[in-house]
mmCIF file of C-alpha atoms and ligand atoms in Angstrom:
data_model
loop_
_atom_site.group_PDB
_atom_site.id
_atom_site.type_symbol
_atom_site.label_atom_id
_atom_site.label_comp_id
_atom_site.label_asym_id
_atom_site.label_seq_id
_atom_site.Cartn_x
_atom_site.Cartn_y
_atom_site.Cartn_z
ATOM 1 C CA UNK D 1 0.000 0.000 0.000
ATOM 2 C CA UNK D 2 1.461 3.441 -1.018
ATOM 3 C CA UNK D 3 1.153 5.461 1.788
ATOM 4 C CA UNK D 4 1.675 8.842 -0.581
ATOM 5 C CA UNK D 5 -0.839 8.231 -2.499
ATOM 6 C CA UNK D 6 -3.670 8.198 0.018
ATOM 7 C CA UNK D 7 -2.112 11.140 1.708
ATOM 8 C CA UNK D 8 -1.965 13.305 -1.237
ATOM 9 C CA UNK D 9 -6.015 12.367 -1.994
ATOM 10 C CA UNK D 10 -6.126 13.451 1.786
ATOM 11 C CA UNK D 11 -4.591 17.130 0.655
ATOM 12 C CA UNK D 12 -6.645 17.236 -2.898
ATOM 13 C CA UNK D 13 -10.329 16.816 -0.560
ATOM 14 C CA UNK D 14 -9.071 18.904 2.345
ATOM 15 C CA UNK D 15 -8.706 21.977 -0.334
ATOM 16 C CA UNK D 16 -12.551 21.717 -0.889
ATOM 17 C CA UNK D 17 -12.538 23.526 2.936
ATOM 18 C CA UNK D 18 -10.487 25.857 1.253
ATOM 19 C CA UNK D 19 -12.020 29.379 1.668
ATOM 20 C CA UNK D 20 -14.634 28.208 4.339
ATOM 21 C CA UNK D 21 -13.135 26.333 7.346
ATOM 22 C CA UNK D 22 -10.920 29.728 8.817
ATOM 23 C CA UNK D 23 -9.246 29.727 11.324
ATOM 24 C CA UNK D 24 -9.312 26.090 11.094
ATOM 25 C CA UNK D 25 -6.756 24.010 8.959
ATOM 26 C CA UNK D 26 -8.072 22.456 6.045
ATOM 27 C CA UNK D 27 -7.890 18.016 6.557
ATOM 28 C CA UNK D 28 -8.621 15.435 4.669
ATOM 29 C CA UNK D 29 -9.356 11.712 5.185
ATOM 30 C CA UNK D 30 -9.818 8.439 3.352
ATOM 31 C CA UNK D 31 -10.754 5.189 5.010
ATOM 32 C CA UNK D 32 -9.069 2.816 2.862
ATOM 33 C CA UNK D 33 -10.074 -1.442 2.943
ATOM 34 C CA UNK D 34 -7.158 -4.321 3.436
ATOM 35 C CA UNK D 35 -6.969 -4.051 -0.901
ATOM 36 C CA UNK D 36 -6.518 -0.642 -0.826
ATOM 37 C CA UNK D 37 -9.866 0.010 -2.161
ATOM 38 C CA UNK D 38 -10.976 3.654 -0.890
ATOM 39 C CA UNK D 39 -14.424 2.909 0.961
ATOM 40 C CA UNK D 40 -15.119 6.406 2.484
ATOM 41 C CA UNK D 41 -14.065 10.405 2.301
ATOM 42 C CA UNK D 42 -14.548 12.936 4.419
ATOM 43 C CA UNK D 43 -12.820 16.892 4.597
ATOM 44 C CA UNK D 44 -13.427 19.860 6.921
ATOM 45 C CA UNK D 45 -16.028 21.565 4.981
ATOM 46 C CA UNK D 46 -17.070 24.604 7.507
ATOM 47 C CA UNK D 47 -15.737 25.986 10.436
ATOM 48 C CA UNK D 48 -17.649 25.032 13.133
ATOM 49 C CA UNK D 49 -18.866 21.609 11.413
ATOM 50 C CA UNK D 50 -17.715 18.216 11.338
ATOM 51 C CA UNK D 51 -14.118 17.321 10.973
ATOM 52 C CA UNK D 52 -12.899 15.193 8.003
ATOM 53 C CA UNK D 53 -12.626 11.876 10.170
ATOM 54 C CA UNK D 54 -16.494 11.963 11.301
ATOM 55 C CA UNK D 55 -17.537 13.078 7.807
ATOM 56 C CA UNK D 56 -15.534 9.686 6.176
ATOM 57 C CA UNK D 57 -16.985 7.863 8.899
ATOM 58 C CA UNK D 58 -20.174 9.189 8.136
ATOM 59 C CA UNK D 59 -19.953 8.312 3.973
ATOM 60 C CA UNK D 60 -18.568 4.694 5.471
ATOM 61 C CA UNK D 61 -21.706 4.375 7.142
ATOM 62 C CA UNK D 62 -23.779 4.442 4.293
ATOM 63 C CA UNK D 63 -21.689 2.889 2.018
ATOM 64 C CA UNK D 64 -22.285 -0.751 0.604
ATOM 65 C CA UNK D 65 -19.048 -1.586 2.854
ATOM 66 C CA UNK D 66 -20.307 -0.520 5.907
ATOM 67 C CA UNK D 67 -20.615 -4.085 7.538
ATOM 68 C CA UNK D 68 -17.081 -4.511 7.083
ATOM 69 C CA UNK D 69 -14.795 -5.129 10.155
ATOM 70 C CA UNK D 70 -12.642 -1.670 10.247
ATOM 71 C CA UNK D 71 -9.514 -3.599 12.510
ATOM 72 C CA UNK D 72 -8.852 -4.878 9.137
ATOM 73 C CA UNK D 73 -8.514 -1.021 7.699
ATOM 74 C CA UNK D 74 -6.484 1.642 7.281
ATOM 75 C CA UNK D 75 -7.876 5.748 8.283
ATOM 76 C CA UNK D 76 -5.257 8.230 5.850
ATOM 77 C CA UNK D 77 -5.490 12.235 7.520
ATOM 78 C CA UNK D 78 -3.460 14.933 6.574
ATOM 79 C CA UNK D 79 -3.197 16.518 9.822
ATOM 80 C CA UNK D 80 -3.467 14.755 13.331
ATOM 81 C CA UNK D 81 -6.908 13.739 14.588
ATOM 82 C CA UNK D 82 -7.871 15.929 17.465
ATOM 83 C CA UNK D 83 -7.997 14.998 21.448
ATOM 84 C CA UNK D 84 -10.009 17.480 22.873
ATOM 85 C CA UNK D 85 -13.635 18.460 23.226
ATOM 86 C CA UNK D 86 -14.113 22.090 20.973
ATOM 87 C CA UNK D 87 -17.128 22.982 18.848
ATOM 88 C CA UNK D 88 -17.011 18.966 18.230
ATOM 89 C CA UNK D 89 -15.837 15.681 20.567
ATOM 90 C CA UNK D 90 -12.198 14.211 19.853
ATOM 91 C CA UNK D 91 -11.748 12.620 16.405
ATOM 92 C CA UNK D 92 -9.313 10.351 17.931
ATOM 93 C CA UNK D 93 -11.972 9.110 20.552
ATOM 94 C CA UNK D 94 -14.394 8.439 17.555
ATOM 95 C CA UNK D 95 -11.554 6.343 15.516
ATOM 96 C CA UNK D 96 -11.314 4.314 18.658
ATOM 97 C CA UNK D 97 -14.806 2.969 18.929
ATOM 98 C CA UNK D 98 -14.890 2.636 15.472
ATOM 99 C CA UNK D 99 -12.308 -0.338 15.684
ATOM 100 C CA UNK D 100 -9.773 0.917 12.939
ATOM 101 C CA UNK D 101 -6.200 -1.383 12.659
ATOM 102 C CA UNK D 102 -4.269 1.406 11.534
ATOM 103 C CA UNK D 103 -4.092 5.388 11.275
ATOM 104 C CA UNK D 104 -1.791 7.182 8.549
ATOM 105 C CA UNK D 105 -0.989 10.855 9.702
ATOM 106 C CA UNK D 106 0.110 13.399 7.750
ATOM 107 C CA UNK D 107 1.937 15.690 10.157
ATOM 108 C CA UNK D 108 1.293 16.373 13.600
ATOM 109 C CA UNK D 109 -1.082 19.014 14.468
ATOM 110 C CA UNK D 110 1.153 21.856 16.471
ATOM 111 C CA UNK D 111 -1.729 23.329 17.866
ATOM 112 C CA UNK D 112 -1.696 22.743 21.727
ATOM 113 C CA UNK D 113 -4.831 21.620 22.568
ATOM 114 C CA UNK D 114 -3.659 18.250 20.383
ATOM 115 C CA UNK D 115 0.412 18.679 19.598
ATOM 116 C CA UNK D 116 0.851 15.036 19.632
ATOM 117 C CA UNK D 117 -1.923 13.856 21.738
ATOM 118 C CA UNK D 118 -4.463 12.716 19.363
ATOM 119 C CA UNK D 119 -1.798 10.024 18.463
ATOM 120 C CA UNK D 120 -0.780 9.070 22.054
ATOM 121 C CA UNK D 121 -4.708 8.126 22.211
ATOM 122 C CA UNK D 122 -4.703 6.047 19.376
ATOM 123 C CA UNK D 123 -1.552 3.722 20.077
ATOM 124 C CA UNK D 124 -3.062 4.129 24.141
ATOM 125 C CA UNK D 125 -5.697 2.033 22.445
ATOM 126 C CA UNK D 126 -3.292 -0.553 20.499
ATOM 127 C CA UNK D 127 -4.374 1.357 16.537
ATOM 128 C CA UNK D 128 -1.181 1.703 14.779
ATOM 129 C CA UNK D 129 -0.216 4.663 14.078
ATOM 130 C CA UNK D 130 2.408 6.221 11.240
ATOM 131 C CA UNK D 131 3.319 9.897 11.223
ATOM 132 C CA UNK D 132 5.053 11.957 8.681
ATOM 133 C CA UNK D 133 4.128 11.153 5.376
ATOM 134 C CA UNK D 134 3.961 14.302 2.487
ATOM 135 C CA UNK D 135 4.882 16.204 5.639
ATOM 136 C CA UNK D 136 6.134 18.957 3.175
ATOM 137 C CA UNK D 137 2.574 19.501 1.117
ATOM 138 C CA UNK D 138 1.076 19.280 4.323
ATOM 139 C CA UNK D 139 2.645 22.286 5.634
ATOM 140 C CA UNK D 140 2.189 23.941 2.772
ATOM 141 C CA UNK D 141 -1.787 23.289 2.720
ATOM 142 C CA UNK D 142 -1.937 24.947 6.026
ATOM 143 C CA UNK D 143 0.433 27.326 6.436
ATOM 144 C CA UNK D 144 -1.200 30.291 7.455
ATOM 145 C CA UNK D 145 -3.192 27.782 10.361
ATOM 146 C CA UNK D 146 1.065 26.418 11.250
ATOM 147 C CA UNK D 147 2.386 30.262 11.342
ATOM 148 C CA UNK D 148 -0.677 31.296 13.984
ATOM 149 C CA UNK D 149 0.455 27.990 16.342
ATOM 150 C CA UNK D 150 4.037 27.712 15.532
ATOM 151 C CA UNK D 151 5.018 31.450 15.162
ATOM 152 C CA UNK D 152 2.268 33.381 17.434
ATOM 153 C CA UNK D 153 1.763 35.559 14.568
ATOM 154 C CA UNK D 154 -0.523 35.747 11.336
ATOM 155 C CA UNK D 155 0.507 34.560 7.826
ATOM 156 C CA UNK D 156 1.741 37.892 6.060
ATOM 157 C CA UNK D 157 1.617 38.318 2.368
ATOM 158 C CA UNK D 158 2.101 41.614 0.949
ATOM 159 C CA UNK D 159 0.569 42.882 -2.671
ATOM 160 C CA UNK D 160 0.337 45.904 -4.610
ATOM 161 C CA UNK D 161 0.259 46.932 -7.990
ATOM 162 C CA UNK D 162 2.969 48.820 -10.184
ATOM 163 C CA UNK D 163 3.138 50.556 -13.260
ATOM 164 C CA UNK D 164 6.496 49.293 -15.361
ATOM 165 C CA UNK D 165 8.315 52.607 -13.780
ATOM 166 C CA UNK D 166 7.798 51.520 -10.464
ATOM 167 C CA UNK D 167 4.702 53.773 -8.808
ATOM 168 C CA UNK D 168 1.880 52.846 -7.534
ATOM 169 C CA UNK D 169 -0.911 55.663 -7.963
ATOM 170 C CA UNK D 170 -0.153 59.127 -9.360
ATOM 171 C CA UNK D 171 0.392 61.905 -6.583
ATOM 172 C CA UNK D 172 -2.722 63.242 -5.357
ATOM 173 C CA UNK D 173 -4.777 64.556 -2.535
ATOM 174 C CA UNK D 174 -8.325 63.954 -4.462
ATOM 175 C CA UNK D 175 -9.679 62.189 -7.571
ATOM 176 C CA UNK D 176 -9.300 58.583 -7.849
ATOM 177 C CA UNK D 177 -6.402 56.086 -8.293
ATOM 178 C CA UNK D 178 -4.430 55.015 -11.672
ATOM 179 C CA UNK D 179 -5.928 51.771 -12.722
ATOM 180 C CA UNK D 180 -3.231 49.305 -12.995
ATOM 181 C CA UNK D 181 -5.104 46.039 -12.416
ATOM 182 C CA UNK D 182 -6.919 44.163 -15.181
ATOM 183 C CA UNK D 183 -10.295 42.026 -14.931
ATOM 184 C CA UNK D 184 -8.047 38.879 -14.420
ATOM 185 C CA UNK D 185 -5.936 40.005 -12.036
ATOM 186 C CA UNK D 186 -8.243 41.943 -10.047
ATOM 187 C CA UNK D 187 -10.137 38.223 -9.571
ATOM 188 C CA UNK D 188 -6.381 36.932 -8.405
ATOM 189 C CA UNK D 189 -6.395 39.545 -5.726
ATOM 190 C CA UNK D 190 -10.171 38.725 -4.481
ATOM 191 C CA UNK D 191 -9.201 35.015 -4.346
ATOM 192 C CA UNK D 192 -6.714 35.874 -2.307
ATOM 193 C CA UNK D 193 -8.839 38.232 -0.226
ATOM 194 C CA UNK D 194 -11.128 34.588 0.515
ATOM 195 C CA UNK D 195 -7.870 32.591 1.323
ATOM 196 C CA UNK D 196 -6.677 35.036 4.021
ATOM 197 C CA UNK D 197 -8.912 35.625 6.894
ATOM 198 C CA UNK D 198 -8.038 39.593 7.002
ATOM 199 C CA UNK D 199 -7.185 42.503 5.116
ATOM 200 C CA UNK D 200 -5.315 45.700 5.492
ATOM 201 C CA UNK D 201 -4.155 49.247 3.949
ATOM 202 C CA UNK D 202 -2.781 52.618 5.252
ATOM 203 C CA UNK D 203 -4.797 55.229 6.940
ATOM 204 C CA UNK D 204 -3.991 57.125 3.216
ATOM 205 C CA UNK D 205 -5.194 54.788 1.315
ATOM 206 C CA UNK D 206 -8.431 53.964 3.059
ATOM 207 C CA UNK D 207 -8.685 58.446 2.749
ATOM 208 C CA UNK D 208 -7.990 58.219 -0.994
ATOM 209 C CA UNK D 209 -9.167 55.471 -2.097
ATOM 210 C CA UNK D 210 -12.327 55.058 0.086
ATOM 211 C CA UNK D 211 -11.805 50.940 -0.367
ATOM 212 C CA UNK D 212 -14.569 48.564 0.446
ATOM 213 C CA UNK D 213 -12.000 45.832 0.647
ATOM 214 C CA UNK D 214 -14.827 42.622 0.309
ATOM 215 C CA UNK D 215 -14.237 39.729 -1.796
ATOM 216 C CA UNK D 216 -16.536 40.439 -4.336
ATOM 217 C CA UNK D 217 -15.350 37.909 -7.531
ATOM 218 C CA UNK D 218 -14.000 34.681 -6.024
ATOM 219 C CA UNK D 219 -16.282 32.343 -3.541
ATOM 220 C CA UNK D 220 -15.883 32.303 0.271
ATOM 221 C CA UNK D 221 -16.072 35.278 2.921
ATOM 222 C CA UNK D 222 -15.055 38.144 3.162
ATOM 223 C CA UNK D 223 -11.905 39.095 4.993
ATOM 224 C CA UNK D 224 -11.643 40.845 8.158
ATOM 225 C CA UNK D 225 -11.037 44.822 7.693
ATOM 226 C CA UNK D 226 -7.935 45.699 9.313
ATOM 227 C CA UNK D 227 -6.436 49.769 9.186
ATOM 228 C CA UNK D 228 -4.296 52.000 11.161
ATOM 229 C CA UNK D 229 -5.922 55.388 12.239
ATOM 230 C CA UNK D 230 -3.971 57.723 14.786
ATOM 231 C CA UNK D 231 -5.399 60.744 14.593
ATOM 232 C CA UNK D 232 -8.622 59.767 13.832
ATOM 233 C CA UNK D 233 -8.738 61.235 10.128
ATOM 234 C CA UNK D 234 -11.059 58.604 9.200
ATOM 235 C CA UNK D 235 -14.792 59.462 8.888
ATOM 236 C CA UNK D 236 -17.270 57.895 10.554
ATOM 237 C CA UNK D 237 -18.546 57.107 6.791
ATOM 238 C CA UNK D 238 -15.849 55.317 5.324
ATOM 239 C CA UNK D 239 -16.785 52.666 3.725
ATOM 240 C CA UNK D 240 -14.127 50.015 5.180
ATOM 241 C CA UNK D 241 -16.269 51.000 8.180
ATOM 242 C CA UNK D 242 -19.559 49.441 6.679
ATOM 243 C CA UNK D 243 -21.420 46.787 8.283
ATOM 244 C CA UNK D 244 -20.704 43.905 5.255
ATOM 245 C CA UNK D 245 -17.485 42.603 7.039
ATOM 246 C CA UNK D 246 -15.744 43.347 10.489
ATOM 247 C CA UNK D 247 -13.469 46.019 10.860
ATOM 248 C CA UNK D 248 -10.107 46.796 13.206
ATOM 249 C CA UNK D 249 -8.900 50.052 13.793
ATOM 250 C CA UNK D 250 -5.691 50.553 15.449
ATOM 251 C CA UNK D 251 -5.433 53.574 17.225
ATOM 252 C CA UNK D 252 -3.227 53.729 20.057
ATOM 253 C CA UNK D 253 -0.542 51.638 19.043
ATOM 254 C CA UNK D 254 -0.204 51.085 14.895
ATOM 255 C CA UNK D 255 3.419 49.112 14.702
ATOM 256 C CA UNK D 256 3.087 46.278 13.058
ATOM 257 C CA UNK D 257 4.808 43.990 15.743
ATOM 258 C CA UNK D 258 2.173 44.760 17.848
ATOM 259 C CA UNK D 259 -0.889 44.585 15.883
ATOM 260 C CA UNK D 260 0.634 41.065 14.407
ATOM 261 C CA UNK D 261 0.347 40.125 18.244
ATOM 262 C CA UNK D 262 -3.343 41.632 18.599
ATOM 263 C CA UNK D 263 -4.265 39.963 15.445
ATOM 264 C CA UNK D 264 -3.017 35.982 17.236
ATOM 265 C CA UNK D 265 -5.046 37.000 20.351
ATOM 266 C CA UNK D 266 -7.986 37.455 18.162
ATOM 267 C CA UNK D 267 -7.290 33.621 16.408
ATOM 268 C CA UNK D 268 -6.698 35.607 12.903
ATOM 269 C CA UNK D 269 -4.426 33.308 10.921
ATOM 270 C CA UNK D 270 -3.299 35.495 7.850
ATOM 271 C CA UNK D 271 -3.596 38.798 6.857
ATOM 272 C CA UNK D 272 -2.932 39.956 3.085
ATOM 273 C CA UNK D 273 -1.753 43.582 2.946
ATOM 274 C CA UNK D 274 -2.514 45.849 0.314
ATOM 275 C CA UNK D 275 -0.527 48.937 1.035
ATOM 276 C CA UNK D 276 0.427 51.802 0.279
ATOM 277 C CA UNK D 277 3.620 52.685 0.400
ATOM 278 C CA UNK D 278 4.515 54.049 3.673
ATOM 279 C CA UNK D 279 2.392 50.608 5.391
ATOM 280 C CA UNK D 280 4.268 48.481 3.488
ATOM 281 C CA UNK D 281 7.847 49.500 3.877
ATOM 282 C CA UNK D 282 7.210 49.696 7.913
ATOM 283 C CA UNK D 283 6.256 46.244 7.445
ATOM 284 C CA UNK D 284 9.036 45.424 5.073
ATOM 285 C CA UNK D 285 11.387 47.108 7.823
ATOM 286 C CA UNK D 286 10.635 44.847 10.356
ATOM 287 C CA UNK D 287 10.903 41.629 8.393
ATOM 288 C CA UNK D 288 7.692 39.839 9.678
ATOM 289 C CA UNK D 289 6.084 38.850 6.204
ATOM 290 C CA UNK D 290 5.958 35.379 4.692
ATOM 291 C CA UNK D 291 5.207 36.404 1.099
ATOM 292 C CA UNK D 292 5.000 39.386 -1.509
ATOM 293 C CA UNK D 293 2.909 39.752 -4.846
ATOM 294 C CA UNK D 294 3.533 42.113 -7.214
ATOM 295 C CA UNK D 295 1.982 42.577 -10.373
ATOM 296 C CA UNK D 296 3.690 44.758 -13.128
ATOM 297 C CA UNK D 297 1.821 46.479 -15.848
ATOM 298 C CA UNK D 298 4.365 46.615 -18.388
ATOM 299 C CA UNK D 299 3.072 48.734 -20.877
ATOM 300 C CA UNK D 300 2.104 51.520 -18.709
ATOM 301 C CA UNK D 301 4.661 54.248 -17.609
ATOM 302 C CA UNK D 302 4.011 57.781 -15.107
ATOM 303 C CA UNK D 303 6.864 59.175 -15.062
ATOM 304 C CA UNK D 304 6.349 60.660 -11.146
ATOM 305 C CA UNK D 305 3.483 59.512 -8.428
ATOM 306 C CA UNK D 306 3.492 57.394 -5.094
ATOM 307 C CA UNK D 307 6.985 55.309 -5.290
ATOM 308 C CA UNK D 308 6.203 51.995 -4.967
ATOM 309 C CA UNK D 309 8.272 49.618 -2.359
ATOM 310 C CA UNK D 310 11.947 49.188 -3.458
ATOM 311 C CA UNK D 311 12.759 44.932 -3.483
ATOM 312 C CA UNK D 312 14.441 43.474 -5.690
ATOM 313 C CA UNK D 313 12.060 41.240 -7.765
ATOM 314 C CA UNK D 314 12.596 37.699 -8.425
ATOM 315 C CA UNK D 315 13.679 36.546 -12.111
ATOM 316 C CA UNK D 316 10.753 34.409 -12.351
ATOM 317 C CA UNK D 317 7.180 35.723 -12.690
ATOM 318 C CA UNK D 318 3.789 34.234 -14.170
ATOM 319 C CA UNK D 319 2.031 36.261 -16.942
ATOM 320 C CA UNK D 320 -1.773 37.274 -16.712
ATOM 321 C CA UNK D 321 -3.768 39.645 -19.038
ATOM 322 C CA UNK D 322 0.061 40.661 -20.416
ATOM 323 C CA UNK D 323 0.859 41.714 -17.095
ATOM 324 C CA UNK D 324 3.488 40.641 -14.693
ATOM 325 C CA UNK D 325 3.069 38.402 -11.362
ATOM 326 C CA UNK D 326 5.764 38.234 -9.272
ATOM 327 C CA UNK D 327 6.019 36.133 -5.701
ATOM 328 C CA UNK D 328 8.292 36.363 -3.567
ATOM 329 C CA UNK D 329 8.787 34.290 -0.262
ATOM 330 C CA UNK D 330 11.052 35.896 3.020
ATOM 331 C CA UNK D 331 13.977 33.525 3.954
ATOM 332 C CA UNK D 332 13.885 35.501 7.020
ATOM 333 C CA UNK D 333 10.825 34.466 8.559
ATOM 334 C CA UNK D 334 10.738 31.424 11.086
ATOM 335 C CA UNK D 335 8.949 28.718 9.207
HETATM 336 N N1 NAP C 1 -1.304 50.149 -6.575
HETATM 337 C C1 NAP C 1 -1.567 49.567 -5.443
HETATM 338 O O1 NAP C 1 -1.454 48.339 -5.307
HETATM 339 C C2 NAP C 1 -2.024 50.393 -4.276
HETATM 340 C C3 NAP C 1 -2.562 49.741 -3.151
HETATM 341 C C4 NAP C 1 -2.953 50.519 -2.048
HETATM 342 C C5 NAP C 1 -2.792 51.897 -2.102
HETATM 343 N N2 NAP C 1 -2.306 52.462 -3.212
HETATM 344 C C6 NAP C 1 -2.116 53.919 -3.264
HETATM 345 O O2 NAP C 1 -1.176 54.286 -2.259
HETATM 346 C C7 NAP C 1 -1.388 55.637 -1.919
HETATM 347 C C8 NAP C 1 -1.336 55.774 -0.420
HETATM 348 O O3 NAP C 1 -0.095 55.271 0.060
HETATM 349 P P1 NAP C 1 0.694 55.996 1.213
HETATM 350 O O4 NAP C 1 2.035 55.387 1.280
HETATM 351 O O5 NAP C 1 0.584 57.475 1.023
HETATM 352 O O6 NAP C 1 -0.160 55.691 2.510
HETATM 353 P P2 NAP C 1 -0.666 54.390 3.305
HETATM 354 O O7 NAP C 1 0.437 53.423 3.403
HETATM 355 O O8 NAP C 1 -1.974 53.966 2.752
HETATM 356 O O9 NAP C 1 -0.960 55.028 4.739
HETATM 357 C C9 NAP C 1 0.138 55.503 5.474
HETATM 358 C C10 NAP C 1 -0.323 56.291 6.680
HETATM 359 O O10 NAP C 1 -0.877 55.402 7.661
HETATM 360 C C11 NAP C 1 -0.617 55.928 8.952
HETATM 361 N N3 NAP C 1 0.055 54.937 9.794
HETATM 362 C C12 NAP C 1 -0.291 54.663 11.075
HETATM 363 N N4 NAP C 1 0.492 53.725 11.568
HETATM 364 C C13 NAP C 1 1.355 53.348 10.616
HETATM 365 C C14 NAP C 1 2.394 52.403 10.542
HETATM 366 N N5 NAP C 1 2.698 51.611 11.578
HETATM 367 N N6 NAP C 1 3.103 52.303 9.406
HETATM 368 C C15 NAP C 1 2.814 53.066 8.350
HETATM 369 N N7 NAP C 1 1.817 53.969 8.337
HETATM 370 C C16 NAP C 1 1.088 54.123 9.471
HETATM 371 C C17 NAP C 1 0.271 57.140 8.771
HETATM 372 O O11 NAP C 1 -0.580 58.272 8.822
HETATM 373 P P3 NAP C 1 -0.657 59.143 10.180
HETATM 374 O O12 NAP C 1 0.667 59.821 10.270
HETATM 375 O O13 NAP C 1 -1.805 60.035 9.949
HETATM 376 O O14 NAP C 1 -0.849 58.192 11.310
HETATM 377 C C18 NAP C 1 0.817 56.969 7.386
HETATM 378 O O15 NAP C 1 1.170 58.170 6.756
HETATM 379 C C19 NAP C 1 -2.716 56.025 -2.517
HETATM 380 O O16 NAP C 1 -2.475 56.813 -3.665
HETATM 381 C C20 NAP C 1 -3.343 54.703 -2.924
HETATM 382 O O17 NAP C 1 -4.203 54.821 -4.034
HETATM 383 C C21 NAP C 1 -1.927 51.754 -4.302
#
């Protein structure tokens, strides 16, 4: 039996979760017959619901296999089943009384309330148990949910827009902002407004731009509002204010080391930041990002506006709509 494979099918169903299960991770599992015959699925489809264990157990049940004797079976999961009563009882209790031989796990789940106990109650029973396998795509399937437990801190990823001369928006107190974005890449940025659980931009930018910031072309919810305001320039009637999605507002203290901190206390695992400018190279100062995505419009040149952050850009980038998207990941941060 190819341990890998199962694991990997694990990953593929836990993505269904994907923009829904926050701050959750996203698991799969696969109950899989002496053969190697899959006989059940399951994934964490909403926060707050079911974990992928009971909802394979749940398939298994009314399955034309269900009579079968599950000591002769093997449960895959991509992330260590739980051992403590939250929003639903322990997983690893559950895989107990259902009489399963043998567990495959993923990786070990790092949050505290399991980090390693889930699979001390499973070999407490006599189950087999083998961790560790696609350990790598497992981390990277949740790695905003590891960052929060391992790191005390969201997932950061950084983003803006440039034109091919390296601004950001023209220089202006009024009017609106240079369109750089196209239709295609605009729906980029929203699905990555669902995959992070909030959003931020500069006390300027929420002035001049009056930004909604809601995921508005991709599936899922929409992100947390997150801003700085010291001196309370922002209106009462600004619209990152409205009543479609929470909002944060930072007041008293705005450095980022702090409201990274704030943000953990609050169970926020990720936080994409938009900019402008003068947020983003505060943030860039301190080093506590994970990720940056820049997208280039090539043909379009300004000559003078808002300077937009000065990194060196990787040589590699994808191409959307003609325009340039570049990712880059910090070496710095603690993975
Ligand atoms: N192309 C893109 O991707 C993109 C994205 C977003 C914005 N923009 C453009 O960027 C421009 C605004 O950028 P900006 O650089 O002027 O302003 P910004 O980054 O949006 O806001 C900066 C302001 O936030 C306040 N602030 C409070 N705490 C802070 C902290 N810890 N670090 C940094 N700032 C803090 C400061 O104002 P106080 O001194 O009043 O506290 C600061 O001047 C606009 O033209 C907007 O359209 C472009």
């Amino acid at each position: 039996m190819e341990y890998a494979n199962y694991i990997a099918h694990c990953l593929e169903i836990a993505r269904r979760g994907e923009y829904y299960v926050a701050p959750n991770p996203m698991v799969g599992a696969v109950l899989v017959d002496a053969g190697g015959t899959i006989l059940a699925e399951g994934w964490h489809e909403k926060y707050g619901e079911a974990h992928a264990e009971v909802n394979c157990f749940r398939h298994f049940e009314v399955s034309k296999s269900r009579d079968l004797d599950l000591a002769t079976c093997t449960l895959f999961v991509s992330l260590e089943p739980c051992s403590h009563y939250g929003k639903t009882p322990p997983c690893a209790k559950l895989i107990i009384e259902k009489g399963v031989g043998r567990v495959v796990v993923g990786m070990l789940d790092p949050n505290p309330l399991v980090a390693g106990k889930g699979v001390q109650m499973l070999r407490d029973a006599g189950i087999e148990v083998i961790i560790g396998v696609l350990e790598e795509q497992c981390r990277e399937l949740n790695k905003r949910f590891l960052c929060l437990h391992e790191n005390h801190r969201p997932y950061v990823i950084l983003k803006w827009a440039q034109t091919s001369d390296g601004f950001i928006d023209i220089k202006r107190t009024s009017g609106s902002p240079i369109k750089i974005s196209t239709p295609k890449t605009k729906e980029i940025v929203h699905r990555m407004r669902a995959e992070n659980m909030a959003i931020m931009v500069g006390t300027n930018t929420v002035l001049l731009d009056n930004p909604r910031l809601l995921n508005t072309h991709w599936e899922g919810r929409n992100p947390i509002r997150v801003t700085v305001d010291r001196y309370n320039r922002i209106p009462s009637n600004a619209r990152i204010l409205s009543d479609e999605s929470k909002t944060i507002v930072y007041r008293n203290r705005t450095d980022w080391p702090y409201i990274l901190t704030d943000l953990a206390s609050r169970n926020i695992h990720s936080i994409l930041v938009e900019g402008g400018t003068t947020l983003l190279n505060h943030i860039l100062a301190t080093r506590l990002w994970d990720e940056i995505h820049v997208e280039v419009a090539p043909e379009l040149t300004i000559g003078d506006g808002v300077p937009a952050p000065a990194i060196d850009l990787p040589a590699t980038y994808e191409t959307v709509d003609g325009h340039l998207l570049f990712t880059k990941l910090n070496n710095f941060a603690k993975k």
